[in-house]
């Protein structure tokens, strides 16, 4: 959800029409953050009656021309396997066909790579490109050392995905003091608003905390902007959250 929040915020900062779908209904941080600033819905795509995916289809249709960031919950793999073919066909048959990207958040453990490998084999063909996001929170936030991600960096899957217009992003960690204030359920707001001393006043960030947030936002914007220019921008994006996170 943290990556989805940052992605939606950066896309909005750059002037795009952005909407969010929060399929993590048990902890809907993404839709909560953007409730007042962009179109959003919450829906359970794992529901047995299939209503969740129908909600997604209707939302996409109603927001033609938007970039849609969809945050998915842990344990979504079975639903993706069973429903992605139908969903991808629906998107391709719209008046303006919708392109999908998969943003896969990676930790440093074996199961991150193994689960991505299974996902890639099962439904990777439905995505125009795959972005693997190595969350440097798991590497103590050290932007200069990607060593803890050696399992991914040495994986043949990485080379295969990047040959097909994919990319690896090393997502910087944000200081815990800032995170604690940002995610107060009563005060949560987009990062780009929180960094403003006037708009984000209710968060009561100290000068150093606001500076840390400002530097982090600059790093994230640079990473995402350069990555999104690799190939055409998608009109639909999805993030997969690894269970072990």
PDB file of C-alpha atoms in Angstrom:
ATOM      1  CA  UNK A   1       0.000   0.000   0.000  1.00  0.00           C
ATOM      2  CA  UNK A   2       2.928   2.366   0.726  1.00  0.00           C
ATOM      3  CA  UNK A   3       4.211   1.994  -2.835  1.00  0.00           C
ATOM      4  CA  UNK A   4       0.704   2.416  -4.272  1.00  0.00           C
ATOM      5  CA  UNK A   5       0.255   5.611  -2.262  1.00  0.00           C
ATOM      6  CA  UNK A   6       3.565   7.016  -3.485  1.00  0.00           C
ATOM      7  CA  UNK A   7       2.832   6.061  -7.100  1.00  0.00           C
ATOM      8  CA  UNK A   8      -0.633   7.645  -7.106  1.00  0.00           C
ATOM      9  CA  UNK A   9       0.748  10.808  -5.511  1.00  0.00           C
ATOM     10  CA  UNK A  10       3.592  11.166  -8.015  1.00  0.00           C
ATOM     11  CA  UNK A  11       1.250  10.618 -10.957  1.00  0.00           C
ATOM     12  CA  UNK A  12      -1.089  13.296  -9.597  1.00  0.00           C
ATOM     13  CA  UNK A  13       1.787  15.731  -8.960  1.00  0.00           C
ATOM     14  CA  UNK A  14       2.804  15.385 -12.598  1.00  0.00           C
ATOM     15  CA  UNK A  15      -0.640  16.523 -13.692  1.00  0.00           C
ATOM     16  CA  UNK A  16      -2.282  13.259 -14.621  1.00  0.00           C
ATOM     17  CA  UNK A  17      -5.888  12.242 -14.018  1.00  0.00           C
ATOM     18  CA  UNK A  18      -5.514   9.597 -11.333  1.00  0.00           C
ATOM     19  CA  UNK A  19      -7.963   7.316  -9.519  1.00  0.00           C
ATOM     20  CA  UNK A  20      -7.419   4.525  -7.006  1.00  0.00           C
ATOM     21  CA  UNK A  21      -8.971   1.139  -6.346  1.00  0.00           C
ATOM     22  CA  UNK A  22      -8.288  -0.276  -2.894  1.00  0.00           C
ATOM     23  CA  UNK A  23      -8.802  -4.035  -2.876  1.00  0.00           C
ATOM     24  CA  UNK A  24      -7.170  -4.360   0.555  1.00  0.00           C
ATOM     25  CA  UNK A  25     -10.465  -3.877   2.361  1.00  0.00           C
ATOM     26  CA  UNK A  26      -9.078  -4.984   5.738  1.00  0.00           C
ATOM     27  CA  UNK A  27      -6.600  -2.070   5.752  1.00  0.00           C
ATOM     28  CA  UNK A  28      -7.687   0.453   3.087  1.00  0.00           C
ATOM     29  CA  UNK A  29      -4.835   2.933   3.584  1.00  0.00           C
ATOM     30  CA  UNK A  30      -4.710   3.909  -0.081  1.00  0.00           C
ATOM     31  CA  UNK A  31      -8.337   4.929  -0.518  1.00  0.00           C
ATOM     32  CA  UNK A  32      -8.241   6.586   2.907  1.00  0.00           C
ATOM     33  CA  UNK A  33      -5.247   8.730   1.920  1.00  0.00           C
ATOM     34  CA  UNK A  34      -6.843   9.981  -1.316  1.00  0.00           C
ATOM     35  CA  UNK A  35     -10.500  10.111  -0.268  1.00  0.00           C
ATOM     36  CA  UNK A  36     -10.617  13.898  -0.644  1.00  0.00           C
ATOM     37  CA  UNK A  37      -8.291  14.357  -3.608  1.00  0.00           C
ATOM     38  CA  UNK A  38      -9.149  11.792  -6.294  1.00  0.00           C
ATOM     39  CA  UNK A  39     -11.836   9.242  -7.274  1.00  0.00           C
ATOM     40  CA  UNK A  40     -11.528   6.054  -5.238  1.00  0.00           C
ATOM     41  CA  UNK A  41     -13.393   2.868  -4.346  1.00  0.00           C
ATOM     42  CA  UNK A  42     -12.903  -0.065  -2.003  1.00  0.00           C
ATOM     43  CA  UNK A  43     -13.862  -3.521  -3.175  1.00  0.00           C
ATOM     44  CA  UNK A  44     -13.074  -7.130  -2.286  1.00  0.00           C
ATOM     45  CA  UNK A  45     -11.829  -8.891  -5.424  1.00  0.00           C
ATOM     46  CA  UNK A  46     -11.628 -12.165  -3.506  1.00  0.00           C
ATOM     47  CA  UNK A  47     -15.403 -12.301  -2.942  1.00  0.00           C
ATOM     48  CA  UNK A  48     -16.929 -15.618  -3.999  1.00  0.00           C
ATOM     49  CA  UNK A  49     -19.746 -13.978  -5.978  1.00  0.00           C
ATOM     50  CA  UNK A  50     -17.319 -12.078  -8.221  1.00  0.00           C
ATOM     51  CA  UNK A  51     -18.776  -8.669  -7.376  1.00  0.00           C
ATOM     52  CA  UNK A  52     -15.321  -7.261  -6.616  1.00  0.00           C
ATOM     53  CA  UNK A  53     -13.991  -7.630 -10.151  1.00  0.00           C
ATOM     54  CA  UNK A  54     -17.287  -6.316 -11.536  1.00  0.00           C
ATOM     55  CA  UNK A  55     -16.834  -3.224  -9.336  1.00  0.00           C
ATOM     56  CA  UNK A  56     -13.355  -2.793 -10.814  1.00  0.00           C
ATOM     57  CA  UNK A  57     -14.687  -3.127 -14.362  1.00  0.00           C
ATOM     58  CA  UNK A  58     -17.386  -0.514 -13.757  1.00  0.00           C
ATOM     59  CA  UNK A  59     -14.903   1.866 -12.113  1.00  0.00           C
ATOM     60  CA  UNK A  60     -12.490   1.593 -15.045  1.00  0.00           C
ATOM     61  CA  UNK A  61     -15.319   2.251 -17.504  1.00  0.00           C
ATOM     62  CA  UNK A  62     -16.511   5.278 -15.536  1.00  0.00           C
ATOM     63  CA  UNK A  63     -12.986   6.737 -15.417  1.00  0.00           C
ATOM     64  CA  UNK A  64     -11.861   6.457 -19.006  1.00  0.00           C
ATOM     65  CA  UNK A  65      -8.671   8.432 -19.561  1.00  0.00           C
ATOM     66  CA  UNK A  66      -7.540   8.081 -15.945  1.00  0.00           C
ATOM     67  CA  UNK A  67      -4.464   6.269 -14.731  1.00  0.00           C
ATOM     68  CA  UNK A  68      -5.835   3.856 -12.155  1.00  0.00           C
ATOM     69  CA  UNK A  69      -3.658   2.575  -9.331  1.00  0.00           C
ATOM     70  CA  UNK A  70      -5.066  -0.621  -7.846  1.00  0.00           C
ATOM     71  CA  UNK A  71      -3.736  -1.784  -4.489  1.00  0.00           C
ATOM     72  CA  UNK A  72      -4.217  -5.500  -3.889  1.00  0.00           C
ATOM     73  CA  UNK A  73      -4.099  -7.439  -0.609  1.00  0.00           C
ATOM     74  CA  UNK A  74      -1.884 -10.318   0.438  1.00  0.00           C
ATOM     75  CA  UNK A  75      -3.062 -13.719  -0.742  1.00  0.00           C
ATOM     76  CA  UNK A  76      -4.546 -12.391  -3.990  1.00  0.00           C
ATOM     77  CA  UNK A  77      -2.788 -14.954  -6.195  1.00  0.00           C
ATOM     78  CA  UNK A  78      -5.661 -17.433  -6.603  1.00  0.00           C
ATOM     79  CA  UNK A  79      -8.073 -14.677  -7.585  1.00  0.00           C
ATOM     80  CA  UNK A  80      -5.592 -13.279 -10.081  1.00  0.00           C
ATOM     81  CA  UNK A  81      -5.115 -16.727 -11.626  1.00  0.00           C
ATOM     82  CA  UNK A  82      -8.834 -17.379 -12.004  1.00  0.00           C
ATOM     83  CA  UNK A  83     -10.070 -13.909 -13.006  1.00  0.00           C
ATOM     84  CA  UNK A  84      -7.255 -12.146 -14.842  1.00  0.00           C
ATOM     85  CA  UNK A  85      -7.950 -13.615 -18.286  1.00  0.00           C
ATOM     86  CA  UNK A  86     -11.559 -12.411 -18.214  1.00  0.00           C
ATOM     87  CA  UNK A  87     -10.578  -9.023 -16.805  1.00  0.00           C
ATOM     88  CA  UNK A  88      -7.832  -8.499 -19.393  1.00  0.00           C
ATOM     89  CA  UNK A  89     -10.261  -9.369 -22.205  1.00  0.00           C
ATOM     90  CA  UNK A  90     -12.752  -6.849 -20.825  1.00  0.00           C
ATOM     91  CA  UNK A  91     -10.090  -4.122 -20.799  1.00  0.00           C
ATOM     92  CA  UNK A  92      -8.944  -4.898 -24.329  1.00  0.00           C
ATOM     93  CA  UNK A  93     -12.503  -4.580 -25.658  1.00  0.00           C
ATOM     94  CA  UNK A  94     -13.099  -1.056 -24.338  1.00  0.00           C
ATOM     95  CA  UNK A  95     -13.531   1.759 -26.843  1.00  0.00           C
ATOM     96  CA  UNK A  96     -10.063   2.892 -25.785  1.00  0.00           C
ATOM     97  CA  UNK A  97      -8.223  -0.316 -24.812  1.00  0.00           C
ATOM     98  CA  UNK A  98      -6.727  -0.214 -21.317  1.00  0.00           C
ATOM     99  CA  UNK A  99      -3.144  -1.298 -20.754  1.00  0.00           C
ATOM    100  CA  UNK A 100      -2.020  -2.884 -17.477  1.00  0.00           C
ATOM    101  CA  UNK A 101       1.262  -2.891 -15.608  1.00  0.00           C
ATOM    102  CA  UNK A 102       2.137  -5.089 -12.641  1.00  0.00           C
ATOM    103  CA  UNK A 103       4.098  -3.409  -9.835  1.00  0.00           C
ATOM    104  CA  UNK A 104       5.409  -6.181  -7.586  1.00  0.00           C
ATOM    105  CA  UNK A 105       6.753  -5.148  -4.187  1.00  0.00           C
ATOM    106  CA  UNK A 106       9.748  -7.293  -3.304  1.00  0.00           C
ATOM    107  CA  UNK A 107      11.272  -8.057   0.086  1.00  0.00           C
ATOM    108  CA  UNK A 108      14.630  -9.779   0.602  1.00  0.00           C
ATOM    109  CA  UNK A 109      13.293 -13.290   1.216  1.00  0.00           C
ATOM    110  CA  UNK A 110      13.077 -16.281  -1.113  1.00  0.00           C
ATOM    111  CA  UNK A 111       9.290 -16.289  -1.242  1.00  0.00           C
ATOM    112  CA  UNK A 112       9.197 -12.846  -2.881  1.00  0.00           C
ATOM    113  CA  UNK A 113      11.087 -14.187  -5.891  1.00  0.00           C
ATOM    114  CA  UNK A 114       9.266 -17.516  -5.888  1.00  0.00           C
ATOM    115  CA  UNK A 115       5.814 -15.922  -5.715  1.00  0.00           C
ATOM    116  CA  UNK A 116       6.679 -13.524  -8.522  1.00  0.00           C
ATOM    117  CA  UNK A 117       7.911 -16.437 -10.618  1.00  0.00           C
ATOM    118  CA  UNK A 118       4.587 -18.249 -10.096  1.00  0.00           C
ATOM    119  CA  UNK A 119       2.618 -15.072 -10.842  1.00  0.00           C
ATOM    120  CA  UNK A 120       4.670 -14.392 -13.956  1.00  0.00           C
ATOM    121  CA  UNK A 121       4.028 -17.907 -15.227  1.00  0.00           C
ATOM    122  CA  UNK A 122       0.308 -17.854 -14.380  1.00  0.00           C
ATOM    123  CA  UNK A 123      -0.833 -14.408 -15.487  1.00  0.00           C
ATOM    124  CA  UNK A 124       2.204 -12.345 -16.450  1.00  0.00           C
ATOM    125  CA  UNK A 125       1.144 -12.408 -20.106  1.00  0.00           C
ATOM    126  CA  UNK A 126      -1.746 -10.056 -19.369  1.00  0.00           C
ATOM    127  CA  UNK A 127       0.549  -7.188 -18.337  1.00  0.00           C
ATOM    128  CA  UNK A 128       2.336  -4.975 -20.830  1.00  0.00           C
ATOM    129  CA  UNK A 129       5.288  -4.623 -18.476  1.00  0.00           C
ATOM    130  CA  UNK A 130       6.341  -5.525 -14.941  1.00  0.00           C
ATOM    131  CA  UNK A 131       7.994  -3.214 -12.428  1.00  0.00           C
ATOM    132  CA  UNK A 132       9.667  -4.955  -9.501  1.00  0.00           C
ATOM    133  CA  UNK A 133       9.920  -2.633  -6.512  1.00  0.00           C
ATOM    134  CA  UNK A 134      12.641  -3.575  -4.023  1.00  0.00           C
ATOM    135  CA  UNK A 135      11.572  -1.935  -0.781  1.00  0.00           C
ATOM    136  CA  UNK A 136      14.744  -0.633   0.851  1.00  0.00           C
ATOM    137  CA  UNK A 137      12.983  -0.576   4.204  1.00  0.00           C
ATOM    138  CA  UNK A 138      14.068  -4.211   4.306  1.00  0.00           C
ATOM    139  CA  UNK A 139      17.652  -3.127   3.618  1.00  0.00           C
ATOM    140  CA  UNK A 140      17.619  -0.578   6.438  1.00  0.00           C
ATOM    141  CA  UNK A 141      16.827   2.150   3.933  1.00  0.00           C
ATOM    142  CA  UNK A 142      20.379   2.216   2.552  1.00  0.00           C
ATOM    143  CA  UNK A 143      20.029   3.628  -0.967  1.00  0.00           C
ATOM    144  CA  UNK A 144      23.680   2.956  -1.758  1.00  0.00           C
ATOM    145  CA  UNK A 145      23.621  -0.775  -1.045  1.00  0.00           C
ATOM    146  CA  UNK A 146      21.300  -3.106  -2.917  1.00  0.00           C
ATOM    147  CA  UNK A 147      23.200  -6.128  -1.618  1.00  0.00           C
ATOM    148  CA  UNK A 148      20.348  -7.551   0.510  1.00  0.00           C
ATOM    149  CA  UNK A 149      18.427  -8.071  -2.744  1.00  0.00           C
ATOM    150  CA  UNK A 150      21.030 -10.460  -4.149  1.00  0.00           C
ATOM    151  CA  UNK A 151      18.382 -13.194  -4.573  1.00  0.00           C
ATOM    152  CA  UNK A 152      16.474 -10.980  -6.972  1.00  0.00           C
ATOM    153  CA  UNK A 153      19.518  -9.349  -8.565  1.00  0.00           C
ATOM    154  CA  UNK A 154      20.985 -12.750  -9.423  1.00  0.00           C
ATOM    155  CA  UNK A 155      17.679 -14.301 -10.523  1.00  0.00           C
ATOM    156  CA  UNK A 156      17.264 -15.355 -14.180  1.00  0.00           C
ATOM    157  CA  UNK A 157      13.700 -14.069 -13.848  1.00  0.00           C
ATOM    158  CA  UNK A 158      15.032 -10.519 -13.367  1.00  0.00           C
ATOM    159  CA  UNK A 159      16.980 -10.689 -16.604  1.00  0.00           C
ATOM    160  CA  UNK A 160      13.983 -12.163 -18.424  1.00  0.00           C
ATOM    161  CA  UNK A 161      11.548  -9.507 -17.188  1.00  0.00           C
ATOM    162  CA  UNK A 162      13.915  -6.634 -17.938  1.00  0.00           C
ATOM    163  CA  UNK A 163      14.442  -7.931 -21.487  1.00  0.00           C
ATOM    164  CA  UNK A 164      10.695  -7.464 -21.967  1.00  0.00           C
ATOM    165  CA  UNK A 165      10.628  -3.759 -21.039  1.00  0.00           C
ATOM    166  CA  UNK A 166      10.372  -4.445 -17.304  1.00  0.00           C
ATOM    167  CA  UNK A 167      12.369  -2.627 -14.646  1.00  0.00           C
ATOM    168  CA  UNK A 168      13.653  -2.917 -11.084  1.00  0.00           C
ATOM    169  CA  UNK A 169      13.089   0.039  -8.746  1.00  0.00           C
ATOM    170  CA  UNK A 170      14.875   0.452  -5.412  1.00  0.00           C
ATOM    171  CA  UNK A 171      12.216   2.188  -3.348  1.00  0.00           C
ATOM    172  CA  UNK A 172      13.756   4.314  -0.568  1.00  0.00           C
ATOM    173  CA  UNK A 173      12.741   3.888   3.043  1.00  0.00           C
ATOM    174  CA  UNK A 174      11.147   6.782   4.930  1.00  0.00           C
ATOM    175  CA  UNK A 175      12.163   7.650   8.487  1.00  0.00           C
ATOM    176  CA  UNK A 176       9.983   5.999  11.123  1.00  0.00           C
ATOM    177  CA  UNK A 177       9.243   9.262  12.953  1.00  0.00           C
ATOM    178  CA  UNK A 178       7.741  10.692   9.769  1.00  0.00           C
ATOM    179  CA  UNK A 179       5.782   7.536   8.992  1.00  0.00           C
ATOM    180  CA  UNK A 180       4.264   7.507  12.473  1.00  0.00           C
ATOM    181  CA  UNK A 181       2.808  10.984  12.029  1.00  0.00           C
ATOM    182  CA  UNK A 182       1.819  10.552   8.382  1.00  0.00           C
ATOM    183  CA  UNK A 183      -0.340   7.498   9.000  1.00  0.00           C
ATOM    184  CA  UNK A 184      -2.401   8.763  11.895  1.00  0.00           C
ATOM    185  CA  UNK A 185      -5.860   7.547  10.712  1.00  0.00           C
ATOM    186  CA  UNK A 186      -7.430  10.827  11.802  1.00  0.00           C
ATOM    187  CA  UNK A 187      -4.957  13.002   9.882  1.00  0.00           C
ATOM    188  CA  UNK A 188      -3.746  10.947   6.903  1.00  0.00           C
ATOM    189  CA  UNK A 189      -3.224  12.924   3.692  1.00  0.00           C
ATOM    190  CA  UNK A 190      -1.194  12.577   0.463  1.00  0.00           C
ATOM    191  CA  UNK A 191       2.560  12.989   0.896  1.00  0.00           C
ATOM    192  CA  UNK A 192       2.567  16.007  -1.421  1.00  0.00           C
ATOM    193  CA  UNK A 193       0.115  17.767   0.893  1.00  0.00           C
ATOM    194  CA  UNK A 194       1.841  16.680   4.105  1.00  0.00           C
ATOM    195  CA  UNK A 195       5.132  18.225   3.005  1.00  0.00           C
ATOM    196  CA  UNK A 196       3.478  21.662   2.703  1.00  0.00           C
ATOM    197  CA  UNK A 197       3.897  23.569   5.981  1.00  0.00           C
ATOM    198  CA  UNK A 198       0.434  25.123   5.706  1.00  0.00           C
ATOM    199  CA  UNK A 199      -1.659  22.292   4.241  1.00  0.00           C
ATOM    200  CA  UNK A 200       0.067  19.679   6.380  1.00  0.00           C
ATOM    201  CA  UNK A 201       0.020  21.721   9.577  1.00  0.00           C
ATOM    202  CA  UNK A 202      -2.290  19.252  11.366  1.00  0.00           C
ATOM    203  CA  UNK A 203       0.415  16.563  11.213  1.00  0.00           C
ATOM    204  CA  UNK A 204       2.675  18.681  13.412  1.00  0.00           C
ATOM    205  CA  UNK A 205       5.843  17.670  11.589  1.00  0.00           C
ATOM    206  CA  UNK A 206       9.031  19.158  12.997  1.00  0.00           C
ATOM    207  CA  UNK A 207      11.433  20.963  10.666  1.00  0.00           C
ATOM    208  CA  UNK A 208      13.673  17.902  10.425  1.00  0.00           C
ATOM    209  CA  UNK A 209      10.708  15.563   9.790  1.00  0.00           C
ATOM    210  CA  UNK A 210       9.373  17.794   7.029  1.00  0.00           C
ATOM    211  CA  UNK A 211      12.871  17.922   5.515  1.00  0.00           C
ATOM    212  CA  UNK A 212      13.127  14.119   5.572  1.00  0.00           C
ATOM    213  CA  UNK A 213       9.729  13.839   3.883  1.00  0.00           C
ATOM    214  CA  UNK A 214      10.674  16.441   1.284  1.00  0.00           C
ATOM    215  CA  UNK A 215      13.912  14.615   0.413  1.00  0.00           C
ATOM    216  CA  UNK A 216      12.120  11.257   0.265  1.00  0.00           C
ATOM    217  CA  UNK A 217       9.440  12.708  -2.032  1.00  0.00           C
ATOM    218  CA  UNK A 218      12.127  14.074  -4.335  1.00  0.00           C
ATOM    219  CA  UNK A 219      13.856  10.669  -4.494  1.00  0.00           C
ATOM    220  CA  UNK A 220      10.600   8.808  -5.148  1.00  0.00           C
ATOM    221  CA  UNK A 221       9.452  11.251  -7.815  1.00  0.00           C
ATOM    222  CA  UNK A 222      12.769  10.887  -9.629  1.00  0.00           C
ATOM    223  CA  UNK A 223      12.649   7.107  -9.491  1.00  0.00           C
ATOM    224  CA  UNK A 224       9.054   6.787 -10.649  1.00  0.00           C
ATOM    225  CA  UNK A 225       9.283   9.486 -13.313  1.00  0.00           C
ATOM    226  CA  UNK A 226      12.303   7.900 -14.959  1.00  0.00           C
ATOM    227  CA  UNK A 227      10.742   4.437 -14.756  1.00  0.00           C
ATOM    228  CA  UNK A 228       7.392   5.516 -16.191  1.00  0.00           C
ATOM    229  CA  UNK A 229       9.078   7.010 -19.239  1.00  0.00           C
ATOM    230  CA  UNK A 230      10.483   3.579 -20.144  1.00  0.00           C
ATOM    231  CA  UNK A 231       7.804   2.586 -22.645  1.00  0.00           C
ATOM    232  CA  UNK A 232       4.359   4.122 -22.922  1.00  0.00           C
ATOM    233  CA  UNK A 233       2.527   5.063 -19.737  1.00  0.00           C
ATOM    234  CA  UNK A 234      -0.245   2.706 -18.705  1.00  0.00           C
ATOM    235  CA  UNK A 235      -3.843   3.686 -18.181  1.00  0.00           C
ATOM    236  CA  UNK A 236      -4.127   1.076 -15.461  1.00  0.00           C
ATOM    237  CA  UNK A 237      -1.567  -0.015 -12.901  1.00  0.00           C
ATOM    238  CA  UNK A 238      -1.710  -2.585 -10.153  1.00  0.00           C
ATOM    239  CA  UNK A 239       0.502  -3.289  -7.159  1.00  0.00           C
ATOM    240  CA  UNK A 240       0.935  -6.757  -5.682  1.00  0.00           C
ATOM    241  CA  UNK A 241       1.677  -6.773  -1.969  1.00  0.00           C
ATOM    242  CA  UNK A 242       3.729  -9.745  -0.803  1.00  0.00           C
ATOM    243  CA  UNK A 243       2.190 -11.650   2.067  1.00  0.00           C
ATOM    244  CA  UNK A 244       5.367 -11.760   4.116  1.00  0.00           C
ATOM    245  CA  UNK A 245       5.468  -7.965   4.317  1.00  0.00           C
TER     246      UNK A 245
END
